[in-house]
CSV table of C-alpha atoms in Angstrom, one decimal:
chain,number,residue,atom,x,y,z
A,22,UNK,CA,6.5,-9.8,-38.7
A,23,UNK,CA,3.4,-7.5,-38.4
A,24,UNK,CA,3.8,-3.9,-37.2
A,25,UNK,CA,1.8,-4.8,-34.1
A,26,UNK,CA,4.1,-7.7,-33.1
A,27,UNK,CA,7.1,-5.6,-33.9
A,28,UNK,CA,5.9,-2.8,-31.6
A,29,UNK,CA,5.2,-5.4,-28.8
A,30,UNK,CA,8.7,-6.8,-29.2
A,31,UNK,CA,10.3,-3.4,-29.0
A,32,UNK,CA,8.2,-2.5,-25.9
A,33,UNK,CA,9.2,-5.8,-24.2
A,34,UNK,CA,12.8,-5.1,-24.9
A,35,UNK,CA,12.5,-1.6,-23.5
A,36,UNK,CA,10.9,-2.9,-20.3
A,37,UNK,CA,13.8,-5.4,-19.8
A,38,UNK,CA,16.4,-2.7,-20.4
A,39,UNK,CA,14.7,-0.3,-18.0
A,40,UNK,CA,14.4,-3.0,-15.3
A,41,UNK,CA,18.1,-3.7,-15.7
A,42,UNK,CA,19.0,-0.1,-15.5
A,43,UNK,CA,17.4,0.5,-12.2
A,44,UNK,CA,19.1,-0.9,-9.2
A,45,UNK,CA,16.9,-2.4,-6.5
A,46,UNK,CA,16.8,-3.4,-2.9
A,47,UNK,CA,15.9,-7.0,-2.1
A,48,UNK,CA,13.3,-7.2,0.7
A,49,UNK,CA,13.3,-11.0,0.4
A,50,UNK,CA,16.0,-13.1,-1.3
A,51,UNK,CA,15.4,-16.8,-2.1
A,52,UNK,CA,12.7,-17.0,0.6
A,53,UNK,CA,14.9,-15.4,3.3
A,54,UNK,CA,14.9,-11.9,4.7
A,55,UNK,CA,16.7,-9.9,7.5
A,56,UNK,CA,14.0,-7.2,7.4
A,57,UNK,CA,11.6,-6.4,10.2
A,58,UNK,CA,8.4,-4.3,10.0
A,59,UNK,CA,8.7,-1.3,12.3
A,60,UNK,CA,5.7,0.6,13.6
A,61,UNK,CA,5.3,2.8,16.6
A,62,UNK,CA,3.3,1.3,19.4
A,63,UNK,CA,0.9,4.2,19.4
A,64,UNK,CA,0.6,4.3,15.6
A,65,UNK,CA,-2.9,4.9,14.1
A,66,UNK,CA,-5.0,1.8,13.6
A,67,UNK,CA,-4.7,2.1,9.8
A,68,UNK,CA,-0.9,1.8,10.1
A,69,UNK,CA,-1.1,-1.2,12.4
A,70,UNK,CA,-3.5,-2.8,9.9
A,71,UNK,CA,-1.1,-2.1,7.1
A,72,UNK,CA,1.8,-3.8,9.1
A,73,UNK,CA,-0.4,-6.9,9.6
A,74,UNK,CA,-1.2,-7.1,5.9
A,75,UNK,CA,2.4,-6.7,4.9
A,76,UNK,CA,3.5,-9.4,7.3
A,77,UNK,CA,0.8,-11.9,6.2
A,78,UNK,CA,1.1,-11.4,2.4
A,79,UNK,CA,4.9,-11.3,2.5
A,80,UNK,CA,4.9,-14.8,4.2
A,81,UNK,CA,2.3,-16.1,1.7
A,82,UNK,CA,4.2,-14.8,-1.3
A,83,UNK,CA,7.8,-15.5,-0.3
A,84,UNK,CA,7.7,-17.8,2.7
A,85,UNK,CA,9.6,-15.2,4.8
A,86,UNK,CA,8.1,-14.2,8.1
A,87,UNK,CA,8.9,-10.5,8.9
A,88,UNK,CA,8.6,-9.7,12.6
A,89,UNK,CA,6.6,-6.6,13.6
A,90,UNK,CA,8.6,-4.6,16.0
A,91,UNK,CA,8.1,-1.3,17.9
A,92,UNK,CA,11.8,-0.5,18.2
A,93,UNK,CA,13.8,0.6,15.2
A,94,UNK,CA,16.2,-2.0,13.8
A,95,UNK,CA,18.2,-2.5,10.6
A,96,UNK,CA,17.2,-3.4,8.0
A,97,UNK,CA,13.6,-2.4,8.4
A,98,UNK,CA,10.5,-1.5,6.6
A,99,UNK,CA,9.3,1.5,8.6
A,100,UNK,CA,5.6,2.3,8.4
A,101,UNK,CA,4.1,5.6,9.3
A,102,UNK,CA,5.6,8.7,11.0
A,103,UNK,CA,8.1,6.8,13.1
A,104,UNK,CA,10.9,8.5,15.1
A,105,UNK,CA,13.3,6.5,12.8
A,106,UNK,CA,11.7,8.1,9.7
A,107,UNK,CA,12.0,11.6,11.2
A,108,UNK,CA,15.6,11.0,12.2
A,109,UNK,CA,16.3,9.9,8.6
A,110,UNK,CA,14.6,13.0,7.3
A,111,UNK,CA,11.7,11.1,5.7
A,112,UNK,CA,8.4,12.8,6.5
A,113,UNK,CA,4.9,13.3,5.0
A,114,UNK,CA,5.6,16.9,4.4
A,115,UNK,CA,4.3,18.0,1.0
A,116,UNK,CA,2.1,14.9,0.5
A,117,UNK,CA,-1.6,15.3,-0.3
A,118,UNK,CA,-4.2,13.7,2.0
A,119,UNK,CA,-4.2,9.9,1.4
A,120,UNK,CA,-1.0,10.1,-0.5
A,121,UNK,CA,2.1,8.2,0.3
A,122,UNK,CA,5.9,8.1,0.0
A,123,UNK,CA,7.9,4.9,-0.5
A,124,UNK,CA,11.6,5.7,0.0
A,125,UNK,CA,14.5,3.2,0.2
A,126,UNK,CA,17.3,4.8,2.1
A,127,UNK,CA,20.5,3.4,3.5
A,128,UNK,CA,19.3,-0.2,3.3
A,129,UNK,CA,15.9,0.5,4.9
A,130,UNK,CA,12.5,1.2,3.3
A,131,UNK,CA,10.3,4.0,4.6
A,132,UNK,CA,6.6,4.0,3.7
A,133,UNK,CA,4.5,6.8,5.1
A,134,UNK,CA,1.7,9.3,4.4
A,135,UNK,CA,-0.7,11.5,6.2
A,136,UNK,CA,-2.6,9.3,8.7
A,137,UNK,CA,-5.5,10.4,10.8
A,138,UNK,CA,-5.9,8.8,14.2
A,139,UNK,CA,-9.0,7.8,16.1
A,140,UNK,CA,-11.6,10.6,16.1
A,141,UNK,CA,-9.4,12.7,13.9
A,142,UNK,CA,-10.5,14.2,10.6
A,143,UNK,CA,-9.1,16.1,7.7
A,144,UNK,CA,-10.0,19.7,7.3
A,145,UNK,CA,-12.6,18.6,4.8
A,146,UNK,CA,-14.3,16.2,7.2
A,147,UNK,CA,-12.8,13.0,6.0
A,148,UNK,CA,-10.0,10.6,7.0
A,149,UNK,CA,-6.6,9.8,5.6
A,150,UNK,CA,-4.7,6.5,5.5
A,151,UNK,CA,-1.7,7.4,3.4
A,152,UNK,CA,0.6,4.8,4.9
A,153,UNK,CA,-1.9,2.0,4.3
A,154,UNK,CA,-2.3,3.1,0.7
A,155,UNK,CA,1.5,2.9,0.3
A,156,UNK,CA,1.6,-0.6,1.7
A,157,UNK,CA,-1.3,-1.7,-0.6
A,158,UNK,CA,0.7,-0.4,-3.5
A,159,UNK,CA,3.8,-2.2,-2.4
A,160,UNK,CA,2.0,-5.5,-2.2
A,161,UNK,CA,0.3,-5.0,-5.6
A,162,UNK,CA,3.2,-3.7,-7.6
A,163,UNK,CA,6.2,-5.5,-6.1
A,164,UNK,CA,4.8,-8.6,-4.5
A,165,UNK,CA,2.1,-9.2,-7.2
A,166,UNK,CA,-0.8,-9.6,-4.9
A,167,UNK,CA,-4.3,-8.9,-6.2
A,168,UNK,CA,-7.6,-8.6,-4.2
A,169,UNK,CA,-10.2,-9.6,-6.8
A,170,UNK,CA,-13.2,-9.7,-4.4
A,171,UNK,CA,-13.7,-9.6,-0.6
A,172,UNK,CA,-12.7,-12.6,1.4
A,173,UNK,CA,-9.7,-15.0,1.1
A,174,UNK,CA,-11.3,-16.7,-2.0
A,175,UNK,CA,-10.8,-13.4,-3.8
A,176,UNK,CA,-7.1,-13.1,-3.2
A,177,UNK,CA,-4.6,-13.8,-5.9
A,178,UNK,CA,-1.2,-14.5,-4.2
A,179,UNK,CA,1.7,-15.5,-6.5
A,180,UNK,CA,4.7,-17.4,-5.2
A,181,UNK,CA,7.9,-15.4,-5.5
A,182,UNK,CA,11.0,-16.3,-3.5
A,183,UNK,CA,12.6,-13.0,-4.2
A,184,UNK,CA,11.0,-9.6,-4.0
A,185,UNK,CA,12.8,-6.3,-4.7
A,186,UNK,CA,11.9,-2.6,-4.7
A,187,UNK,CA,13.5,0.0,-7.0
A,188,UNK,CA,16.1,2.1,-5.3
A,189,UNK,CA,14.2,5.3,-6.1
A,190,UNK,CA,11.6,7.3,-4.2
A,191,UNK,CA,8.0,6.9,-5.2
A,192,UNK,CA,5.3,9.5,-4.3
A,193,UNK,CA,1.6,9.2,-5.3
A,194,UNK,CA,-1.8,10.5,-4.2
A,195,UNK,CA,-5.3,9.6,-5.3
A,196,UNK,CA,-6.8,11.5,-8.2
A,197,UNK,CA,-10.1,11.9,-6.4
A,198,UNK,CA,-10.7,13.1,-2.9
A,199,UNK,CA,-13.7,10.9,-2.4
A,200,UNK,CA,-13.6,7.3,-3.7
A,201,UNK,CA,-16.5,5.1,-2.5
A,202,UNK,CA,-18.5,2.3,-4.0
A,203,UNK,CA,-22.2,2.3,-3.0
A,204,UNK,CA,-24.2,-0.8,-2.3
A,205,UNK,CA,-21.3,-3.2,-1.7
A,206,UNK,CA,-22.6,-4.4,1.7
A,207,UNK,CA,-19.9,-2.6,3.8
A,208,UNK,CA,-20.9,-4.4,6.9
A,209,UNK,CA,-20.5,-7.9,5.4
A,210,UNK,CA,-17.4,-9.9,6.4
A,211,UNK,CA,-14.3,-8.9,4.6
A,212,UNK,CA,-15.8,-6.0,2.6
A,213,UNK,CA,-14.3,-3.2,4.7
A,214,UNK,CA,-10.8,-4.7,4.5
A,215,UNK,CA,-11.1,-5.3,0.8
A,216,UNK,CA,-12.1,-1.6,0.4
A,217,UNK,CA,-8.9,-0.6,2.2
A,218,UNK,CA,-6.8,-2.7,0.0
A,219,UNK,CA,-8.4,-1.1,-3.1
A,220,UNK,CA,-7.4,2.2,-1.6
A,221,UNK,CA,-11.0,3.4,-1.4
A,222,UNK,CA,-11.6,6.2,1.1
A,223,UNK,CA,-12.3,9.9,1.3
A,224,UNK,CA,-10.4,12.9,2.6
A,225,UNK,CA,-13.4,15.0,1.5
A,226,UNK,CA,-16.7,14.1,3.1
A,227,UNK,CA,-19.6,14.2,0.7
A,228,UNK,CA,-23.2,13.3,1.4
A,229,UNK,CA,-26.2,13.0,-0.9
A,230,UNK,CA,-29.7,11.6,-1.1
A,231,UNK,CA,-32.4,10.7,-3.6
A,232,UNK,CA,-34.3,13.7,-5.0
A,233,UNK,CA,-37.3,11.7,-6.3
A,234,UNK,CA,-39.4,9.8,-3.9
């Protein structure tokens, strides 16, 4: 056995051992789920968009249709700064702009981050959709969804009857305050939504122009 193959085998074994050592919470088991998606009725648009994405892709991946509800219920995936999250002591305190927290707690899952509402800005002139970034991460890392290009033809959606999340808190934030791709036809159908799912955005507003004309 070559050294490279040996290293790969050891790595694979460590991954399996690590996966077995971490307990998880089943969001969907064998195509069935008791979970609902909880958002406040007056939640920012980015949070409501995240709820719609989670519902749609969960059904495509697992076959389970999770209802979107405005009243807290158990078990639930709570999105944004809901009253249920505050009562459970789960807040966006300490999170950076556009960052998020995914926290399983007492059989529920809370996903939230700093979210600017309509006509709101960060102190640096940008916006923040932390909750939506958390949901995009959930769909990528645990449901296995990939958005390879704008539009439904660019979606990669695996079939998984069971989806679990680790029973540990996850906190992340973007490494750059301004993440934009120029010249991607932002007004074309599907491009803006694709950009959200790639977690593009900016909490720091920057503008620039061409110096040579």
